[in-house]
Tab-separated table of C-alpha atoms in Angstrom:
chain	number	residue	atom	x	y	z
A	1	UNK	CA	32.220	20.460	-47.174
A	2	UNK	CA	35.655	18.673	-46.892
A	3	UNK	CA	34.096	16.101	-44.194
A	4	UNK	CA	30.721	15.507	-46.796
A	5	UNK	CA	33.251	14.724	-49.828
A	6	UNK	CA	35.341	12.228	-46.878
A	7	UNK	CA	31.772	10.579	-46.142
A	8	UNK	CA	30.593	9.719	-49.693
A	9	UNK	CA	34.384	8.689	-50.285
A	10	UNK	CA	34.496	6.344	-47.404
A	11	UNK	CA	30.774	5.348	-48.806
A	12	UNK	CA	31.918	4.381	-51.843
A	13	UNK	CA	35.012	2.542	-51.110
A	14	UNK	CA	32.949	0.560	-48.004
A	15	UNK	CA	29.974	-0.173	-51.292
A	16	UNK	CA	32.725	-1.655	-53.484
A	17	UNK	CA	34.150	-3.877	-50.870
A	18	UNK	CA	30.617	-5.132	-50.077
A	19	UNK	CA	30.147	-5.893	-54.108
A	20	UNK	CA	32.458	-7.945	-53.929
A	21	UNK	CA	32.336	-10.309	-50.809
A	22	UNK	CA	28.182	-10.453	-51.910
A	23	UNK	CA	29.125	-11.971	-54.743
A	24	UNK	CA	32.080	-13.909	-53.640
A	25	UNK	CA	29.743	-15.570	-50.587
A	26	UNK	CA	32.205	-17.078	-48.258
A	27	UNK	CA	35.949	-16.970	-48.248
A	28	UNK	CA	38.024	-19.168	-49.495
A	29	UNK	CA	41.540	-19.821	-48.241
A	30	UNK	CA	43.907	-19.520	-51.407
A	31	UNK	CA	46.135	-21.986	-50.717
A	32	UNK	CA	43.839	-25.087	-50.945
A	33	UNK	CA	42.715	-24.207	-54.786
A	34	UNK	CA	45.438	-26.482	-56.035
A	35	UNK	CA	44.794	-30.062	-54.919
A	36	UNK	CA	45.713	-33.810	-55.805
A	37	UNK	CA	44.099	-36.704	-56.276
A	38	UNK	CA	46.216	-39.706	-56.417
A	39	UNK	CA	48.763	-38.833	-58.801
A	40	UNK	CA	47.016	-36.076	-60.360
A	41	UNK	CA	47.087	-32.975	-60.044
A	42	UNK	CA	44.056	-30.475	-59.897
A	43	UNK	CA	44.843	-27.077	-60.915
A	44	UNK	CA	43.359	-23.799	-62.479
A	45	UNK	CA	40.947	-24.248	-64.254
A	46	UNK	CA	40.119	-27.360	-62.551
A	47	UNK	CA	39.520	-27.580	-58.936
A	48	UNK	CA	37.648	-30.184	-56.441
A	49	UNK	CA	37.066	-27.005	-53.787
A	50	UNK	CA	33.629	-25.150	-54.497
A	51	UNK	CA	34.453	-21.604	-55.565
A	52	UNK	CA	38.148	-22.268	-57.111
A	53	UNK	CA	38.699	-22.695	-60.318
A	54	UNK	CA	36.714	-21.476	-63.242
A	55	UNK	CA	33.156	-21.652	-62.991
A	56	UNK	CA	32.886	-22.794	-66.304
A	57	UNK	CA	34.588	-26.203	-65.307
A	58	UNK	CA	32.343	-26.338	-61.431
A	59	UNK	CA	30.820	-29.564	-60.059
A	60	UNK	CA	32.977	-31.545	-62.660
A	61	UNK	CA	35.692	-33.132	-60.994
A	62	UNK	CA	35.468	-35.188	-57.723
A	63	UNK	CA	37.846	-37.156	-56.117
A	64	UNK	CA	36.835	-40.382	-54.314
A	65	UNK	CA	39.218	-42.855	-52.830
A	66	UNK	CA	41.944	-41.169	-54.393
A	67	UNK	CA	40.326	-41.931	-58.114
A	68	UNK	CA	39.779	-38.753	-59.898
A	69	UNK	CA	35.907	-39.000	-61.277
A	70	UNK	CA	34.743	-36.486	-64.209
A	71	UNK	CA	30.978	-36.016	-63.994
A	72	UNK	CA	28.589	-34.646	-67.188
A	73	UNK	CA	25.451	-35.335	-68.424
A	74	UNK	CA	26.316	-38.826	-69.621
A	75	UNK	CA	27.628	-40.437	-66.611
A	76	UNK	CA	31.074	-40.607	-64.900
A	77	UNK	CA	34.089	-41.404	-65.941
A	78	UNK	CA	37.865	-41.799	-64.440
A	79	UNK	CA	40.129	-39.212	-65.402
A	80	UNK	CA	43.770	-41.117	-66.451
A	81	UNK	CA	45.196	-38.005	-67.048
A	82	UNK	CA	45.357	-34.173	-67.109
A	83	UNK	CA	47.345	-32.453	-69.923
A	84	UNK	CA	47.415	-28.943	-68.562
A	85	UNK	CA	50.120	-28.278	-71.833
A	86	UNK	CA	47.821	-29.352	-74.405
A	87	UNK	CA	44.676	-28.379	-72.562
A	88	UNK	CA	43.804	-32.293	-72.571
A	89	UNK	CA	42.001	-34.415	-70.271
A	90	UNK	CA	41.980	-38.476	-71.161
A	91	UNK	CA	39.117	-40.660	-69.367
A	92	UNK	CA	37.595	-43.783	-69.283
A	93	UNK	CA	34.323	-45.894	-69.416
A	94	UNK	CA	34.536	-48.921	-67.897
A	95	UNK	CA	31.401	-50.061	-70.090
A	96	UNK	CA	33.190	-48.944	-73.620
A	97	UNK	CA	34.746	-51.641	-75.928
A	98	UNK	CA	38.453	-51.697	-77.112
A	99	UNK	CA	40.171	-53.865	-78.472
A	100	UNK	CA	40.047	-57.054	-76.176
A	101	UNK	CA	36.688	-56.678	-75.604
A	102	UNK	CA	32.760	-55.633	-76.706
A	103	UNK	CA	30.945	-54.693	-74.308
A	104	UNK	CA	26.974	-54.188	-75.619
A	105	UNK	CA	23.536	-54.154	-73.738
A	106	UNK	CA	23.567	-50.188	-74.204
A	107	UNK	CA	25.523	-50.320	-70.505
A	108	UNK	CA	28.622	-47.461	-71.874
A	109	UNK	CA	28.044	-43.641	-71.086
A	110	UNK	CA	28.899	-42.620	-74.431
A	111	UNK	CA	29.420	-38.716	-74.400
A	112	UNK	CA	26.969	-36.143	-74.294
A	113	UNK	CA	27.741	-32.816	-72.354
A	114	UNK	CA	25.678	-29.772	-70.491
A	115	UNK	CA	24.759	-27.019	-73.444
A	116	UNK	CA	26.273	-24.585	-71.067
A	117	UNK	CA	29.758	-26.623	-70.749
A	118	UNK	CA	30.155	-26.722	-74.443
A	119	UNK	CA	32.390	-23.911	-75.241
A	120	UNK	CA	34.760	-25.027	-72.861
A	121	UNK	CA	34.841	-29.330	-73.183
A	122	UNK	CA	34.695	-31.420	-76.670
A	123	UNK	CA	36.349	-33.909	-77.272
A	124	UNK	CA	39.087	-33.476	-79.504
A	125	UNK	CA	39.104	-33.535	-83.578
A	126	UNK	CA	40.879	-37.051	-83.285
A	127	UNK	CA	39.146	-38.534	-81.169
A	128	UNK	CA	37.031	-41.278	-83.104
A	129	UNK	CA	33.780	-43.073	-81.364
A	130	UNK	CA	32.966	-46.383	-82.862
A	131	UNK	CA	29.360	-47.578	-82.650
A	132	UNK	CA	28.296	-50.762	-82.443
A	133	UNK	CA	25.157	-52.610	-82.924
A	134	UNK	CA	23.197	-49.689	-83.941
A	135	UNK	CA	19.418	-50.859	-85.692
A	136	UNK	CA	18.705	-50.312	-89.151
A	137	UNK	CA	15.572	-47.390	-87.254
A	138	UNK	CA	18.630	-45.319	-85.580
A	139	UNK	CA	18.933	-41.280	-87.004
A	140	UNK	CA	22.772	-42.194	-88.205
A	141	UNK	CA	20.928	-44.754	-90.946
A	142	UNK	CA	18.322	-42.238	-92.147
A	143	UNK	CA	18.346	-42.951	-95.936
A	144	UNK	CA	19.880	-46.245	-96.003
A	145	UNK	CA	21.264	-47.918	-97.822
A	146	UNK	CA	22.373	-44.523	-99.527
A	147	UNK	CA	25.625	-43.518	-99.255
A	148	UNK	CA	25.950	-40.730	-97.435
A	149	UNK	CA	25.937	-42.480	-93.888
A	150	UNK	CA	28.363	-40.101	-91.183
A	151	UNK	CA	30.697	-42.950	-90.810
A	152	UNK	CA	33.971	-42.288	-91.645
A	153	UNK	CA	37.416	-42.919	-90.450
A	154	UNK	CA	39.110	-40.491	-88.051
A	155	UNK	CA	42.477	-39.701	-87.776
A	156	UNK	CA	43.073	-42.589	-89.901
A	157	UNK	CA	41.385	-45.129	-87.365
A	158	UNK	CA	37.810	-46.477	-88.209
A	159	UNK	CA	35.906	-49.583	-88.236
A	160	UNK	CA	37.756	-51.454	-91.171
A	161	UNK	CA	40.858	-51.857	-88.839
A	162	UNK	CA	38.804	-51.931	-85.768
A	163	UNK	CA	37.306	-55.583	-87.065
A	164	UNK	CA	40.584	-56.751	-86.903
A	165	UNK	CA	40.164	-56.754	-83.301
A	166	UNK	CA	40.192	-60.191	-81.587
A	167	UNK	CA	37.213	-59.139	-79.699
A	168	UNK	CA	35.027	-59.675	-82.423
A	169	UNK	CA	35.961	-63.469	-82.495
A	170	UNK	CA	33.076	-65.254	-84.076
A	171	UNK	CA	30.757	-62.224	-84.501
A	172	UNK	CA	31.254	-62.297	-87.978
A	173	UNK	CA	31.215	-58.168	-88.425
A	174	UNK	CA	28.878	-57.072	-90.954
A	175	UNK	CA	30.600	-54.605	-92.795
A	176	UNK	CA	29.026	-51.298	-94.550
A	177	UNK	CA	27.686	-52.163	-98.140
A	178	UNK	CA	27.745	-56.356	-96.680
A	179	UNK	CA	23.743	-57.094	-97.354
A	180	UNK	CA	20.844	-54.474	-96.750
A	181	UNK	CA	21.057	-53.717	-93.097
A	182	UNK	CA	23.303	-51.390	-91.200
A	183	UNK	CA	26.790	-52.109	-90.414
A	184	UNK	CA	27.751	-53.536	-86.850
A	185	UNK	CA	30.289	-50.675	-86.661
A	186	UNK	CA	29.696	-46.695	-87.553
A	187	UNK	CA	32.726	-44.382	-87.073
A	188	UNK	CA	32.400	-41.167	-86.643
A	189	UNK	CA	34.204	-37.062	-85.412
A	190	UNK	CA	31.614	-36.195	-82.490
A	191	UNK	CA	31.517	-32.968	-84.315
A	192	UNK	CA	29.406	-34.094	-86.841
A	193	UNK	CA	27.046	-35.834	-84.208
A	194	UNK	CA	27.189	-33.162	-81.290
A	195	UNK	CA	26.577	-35.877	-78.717
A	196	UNK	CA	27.311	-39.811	-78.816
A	197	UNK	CA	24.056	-40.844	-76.786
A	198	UNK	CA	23.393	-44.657	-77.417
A	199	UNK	CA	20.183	-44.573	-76.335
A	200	UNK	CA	18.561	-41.991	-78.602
A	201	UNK	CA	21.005	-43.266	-81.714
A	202	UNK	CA	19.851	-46.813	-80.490
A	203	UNK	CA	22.985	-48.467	-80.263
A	204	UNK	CA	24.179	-51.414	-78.528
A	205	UNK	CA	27.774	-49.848	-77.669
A	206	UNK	CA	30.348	-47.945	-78.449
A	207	UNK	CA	34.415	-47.869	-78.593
A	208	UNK	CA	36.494	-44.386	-78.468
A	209	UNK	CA	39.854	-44.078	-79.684
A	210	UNK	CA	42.366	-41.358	-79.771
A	211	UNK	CA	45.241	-40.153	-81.769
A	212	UNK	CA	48.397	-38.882	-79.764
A	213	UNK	CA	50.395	-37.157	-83.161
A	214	UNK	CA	52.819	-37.180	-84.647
A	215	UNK	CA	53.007	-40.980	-82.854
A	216	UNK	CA	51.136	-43.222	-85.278
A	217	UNK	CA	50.315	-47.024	-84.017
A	218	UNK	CA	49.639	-49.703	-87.078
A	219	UNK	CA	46.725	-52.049	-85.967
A	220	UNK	CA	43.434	-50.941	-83.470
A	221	UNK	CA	45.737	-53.208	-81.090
A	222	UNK	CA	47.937	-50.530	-80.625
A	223	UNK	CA	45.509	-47.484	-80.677
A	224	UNK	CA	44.876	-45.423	-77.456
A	225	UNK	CA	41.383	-46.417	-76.077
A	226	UNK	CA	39.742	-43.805	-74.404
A	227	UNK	CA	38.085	-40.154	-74.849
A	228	UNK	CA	40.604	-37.294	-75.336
A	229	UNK	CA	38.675	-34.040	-74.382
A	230	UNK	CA	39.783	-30.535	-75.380
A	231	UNK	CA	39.244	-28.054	-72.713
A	232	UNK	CA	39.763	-24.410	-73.218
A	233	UNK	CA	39.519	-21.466	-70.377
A	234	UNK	CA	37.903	-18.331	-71.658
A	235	UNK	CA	39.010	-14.791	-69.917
A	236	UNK	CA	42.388	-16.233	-68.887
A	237	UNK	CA	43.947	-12.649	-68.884
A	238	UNK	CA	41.786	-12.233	-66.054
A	239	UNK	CA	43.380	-15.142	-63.883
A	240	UNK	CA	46.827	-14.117	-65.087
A	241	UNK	CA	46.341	-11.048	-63.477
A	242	UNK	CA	45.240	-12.387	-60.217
A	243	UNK	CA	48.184	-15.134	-60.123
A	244	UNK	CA	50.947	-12.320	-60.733
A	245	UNK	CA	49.605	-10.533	-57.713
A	246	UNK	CA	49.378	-13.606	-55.309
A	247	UNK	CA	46.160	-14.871	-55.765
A	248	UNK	CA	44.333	-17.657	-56.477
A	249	UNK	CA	41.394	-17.312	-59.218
A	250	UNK	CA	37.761	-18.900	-58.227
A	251	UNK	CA	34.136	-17.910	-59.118
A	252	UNK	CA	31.513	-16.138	-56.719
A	253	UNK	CA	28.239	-18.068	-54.895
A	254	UNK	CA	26.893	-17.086	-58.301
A	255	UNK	CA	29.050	-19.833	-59.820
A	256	UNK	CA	29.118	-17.452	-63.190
A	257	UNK	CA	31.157	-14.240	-61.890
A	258	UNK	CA	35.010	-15.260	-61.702
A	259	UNK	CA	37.343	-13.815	-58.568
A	260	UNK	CA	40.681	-13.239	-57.420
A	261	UNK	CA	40.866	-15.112	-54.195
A	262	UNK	CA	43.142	-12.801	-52.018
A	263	UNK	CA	44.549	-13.499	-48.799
A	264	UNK	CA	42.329	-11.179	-46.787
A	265	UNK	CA	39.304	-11.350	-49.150
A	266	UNK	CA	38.132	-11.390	-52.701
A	267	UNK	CA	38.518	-9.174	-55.724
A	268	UNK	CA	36.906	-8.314	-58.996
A	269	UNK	CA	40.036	-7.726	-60.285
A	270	UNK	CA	43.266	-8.641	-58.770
A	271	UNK	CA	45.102	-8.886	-54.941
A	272	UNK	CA	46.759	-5.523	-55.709
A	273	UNK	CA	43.128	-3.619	-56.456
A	274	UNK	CA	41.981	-5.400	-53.282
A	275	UNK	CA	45.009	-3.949	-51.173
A	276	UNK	CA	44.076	-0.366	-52.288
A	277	UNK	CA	40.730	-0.418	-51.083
A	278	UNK	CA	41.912	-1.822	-47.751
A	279	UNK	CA	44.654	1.299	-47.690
A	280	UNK	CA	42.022	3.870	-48.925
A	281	UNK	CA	39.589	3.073	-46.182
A	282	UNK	CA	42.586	3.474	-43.578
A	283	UNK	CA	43.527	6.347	-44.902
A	284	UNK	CA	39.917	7.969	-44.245
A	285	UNK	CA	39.850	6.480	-40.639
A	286	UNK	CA	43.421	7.936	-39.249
A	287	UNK	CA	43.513	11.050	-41.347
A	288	UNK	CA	39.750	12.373	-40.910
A	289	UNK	CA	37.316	12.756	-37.776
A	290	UNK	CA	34.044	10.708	-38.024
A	291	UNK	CA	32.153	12.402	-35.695
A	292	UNK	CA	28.634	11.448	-36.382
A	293	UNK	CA	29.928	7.960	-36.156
A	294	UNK	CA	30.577	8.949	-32.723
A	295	UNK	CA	34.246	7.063	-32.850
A	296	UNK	CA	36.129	9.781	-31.145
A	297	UNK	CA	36.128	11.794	-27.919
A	298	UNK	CA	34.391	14.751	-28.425
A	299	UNK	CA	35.834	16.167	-25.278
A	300	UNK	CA	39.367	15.912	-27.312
A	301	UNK	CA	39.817	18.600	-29.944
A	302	UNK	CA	42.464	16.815	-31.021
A	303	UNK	CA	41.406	13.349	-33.300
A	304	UNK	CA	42.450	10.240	-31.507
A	305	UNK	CA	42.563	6.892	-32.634
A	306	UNK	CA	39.148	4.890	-33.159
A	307	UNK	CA	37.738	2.464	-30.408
A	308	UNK	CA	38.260	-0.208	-32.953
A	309	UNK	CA	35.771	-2.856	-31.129
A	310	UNK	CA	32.966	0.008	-31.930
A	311	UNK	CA	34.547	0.824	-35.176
A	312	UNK	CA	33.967	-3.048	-36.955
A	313	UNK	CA	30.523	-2.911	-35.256
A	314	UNK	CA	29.811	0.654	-37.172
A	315	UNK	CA	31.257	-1.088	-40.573
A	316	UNK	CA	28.997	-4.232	-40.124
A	317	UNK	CA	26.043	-1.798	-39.287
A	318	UNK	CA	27.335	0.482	-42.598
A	319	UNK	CA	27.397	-3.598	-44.859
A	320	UNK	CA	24.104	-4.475	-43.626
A	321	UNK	CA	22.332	-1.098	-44.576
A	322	UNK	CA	23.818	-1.140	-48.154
A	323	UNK	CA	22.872	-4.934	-48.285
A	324	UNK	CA	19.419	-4.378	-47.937
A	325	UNK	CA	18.817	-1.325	-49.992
């Protein structure tokens, strides 16, 4: 009885540590989560290593010649900064306009993300994108010359002070309510767009400006040009947990279910729930004879220590039967 109660212990223990290195796929050595690139640094819940990090931010980042490239739908884009702090990151499109320049021929990314990314990456509430060049047919004019057109200044910075620009030069802005067609400029929050695509808005461009508060530059010459995104980690308590306990927190070959990277494996849960399994399976192989395993000399009556060589080749056999049932 006591050696049937051992066995479906030992069964159950060797089932859970099989969970989780099926989902976790291969190993990943802890210490190479946290990375650079350049100047920046790439940490949790970042990473440029398949399987760390949080899956919700995989296949995003990727570091080439030491330039740190951000990768959605849209297009790429180089990441100036990480704000781990504010839970910021601040990129750039070489094809956007600021203030020096316009840049049309529908050539910037704009920013449009994957459905599934969304509750994690927006960019932030002021953050304003600038349109330009957008035809009297695109859905932001619907209605025109009505006024109930989304554009709108953001964080105090809009299209008014944005023609002030010498980039415009002799382009001779046409400005909303200037004449019955649309205005060359449209500001608007991409919250009340969802996604700044300039092909399906059918615009010719687009600038992006941030706000850093409570620092507040006078003039679209001294505004911050770029996109500010928000990014926000859901289930951090779970990655909290795995840090205090030495590890290192990743996803599985899944890429949905998170991990604890541990030193000797991975973990559902944490390095210190991974430890006890390894200690509870030890305890069953010293304390208790195995004999249908056939680990021990049956000419002893006394328990020995396991051949270990035949003891790793039982426990792959044992992982390979529970695999394929």
């Amino acid at each position: 009885m006591m050696t049937t109660l051992l066995l479906v212990l030992f069964f159950k223990i060797l089932a859970a540590t099989q969970l989780a290195l099926l989902v976790s796929g291969s190993a990943v050595d802890v210490t190479t989560c946290r990375s650079y690139c350049g100047n920046i640094t790439v940490d949790y819940p970042f990473a440029l290593r398949p399987g760390c990090g949080h899956p919700g931010f995989r296949d995003l980042l990727f570091c080439m010649n030491d330039v740190l490239m951000f990768h959605i739908t849209s297009g790429s884009y180089r990441v100036l900064d990480i704000d781990y702090a504010y839970q910021a990151l601040t990129l750039d499109d070489p094809h956007m306009s600021n203030c020096d320049a316009i840049v049309l021929g529908g050539r910037g990314n704009g920013f449009e993300i994957e459905h599934w990314r969304a509750p994690y990456l927006n960019p932030a509430a002021d953050n304003v994108f600038m349109l330009l060049g957008c035809s009297a047919e695109s859905p932001l004019f619907q209605g025109f010359p009505n006024k109930h057109l989304p554009c709108r200044n953001v964080s105090g910075m809009g299209c008014e002070d944005y023609y002030g620009c010498s980039a415009w030069g002799v382009f001779g802005p046409k400005k909303l309510g200037a004449g019955a067609g649309p205005p060359e400029c449209c500001a608007v929050a991409f919250e009340a767009i969802k996604a700044i695509n300039l092909t399906k808005l059918e615009c010719e461009g687009y600038s992006s400006a941030y706000s850093l508060a409570p620092l507040r530059e006078e003039g679209p010459g001294g505004w911050s040009y770029g996109i500010r995104v928000r990014y926000s980690v859901q289930g951090s308590d779970f990655c909290r947990a795995c840090q205090a306990t030495g590890g290192a927190c990743g996803y599985g070959s899944d890429g949905v279910r998170e991990l604890c990277l541990c030193r000797n494996s991975n973990s559902t849960s944490n390095c210190d729930s991974d430890e006890l399994i390894i200690k509870q399976i030890g305890v069953v192989v010293r304390q208790h004879s195995i004999r249908n395993f056939g680990l021990y000399d049956n000419n002893n009556m006394e328990d020995t220590a396991p051949n270990l060589k035949e003891w790793r080749l039982k426990i792959r056999s044992c992982r390979f039967s529970i695999f394929i049932h």
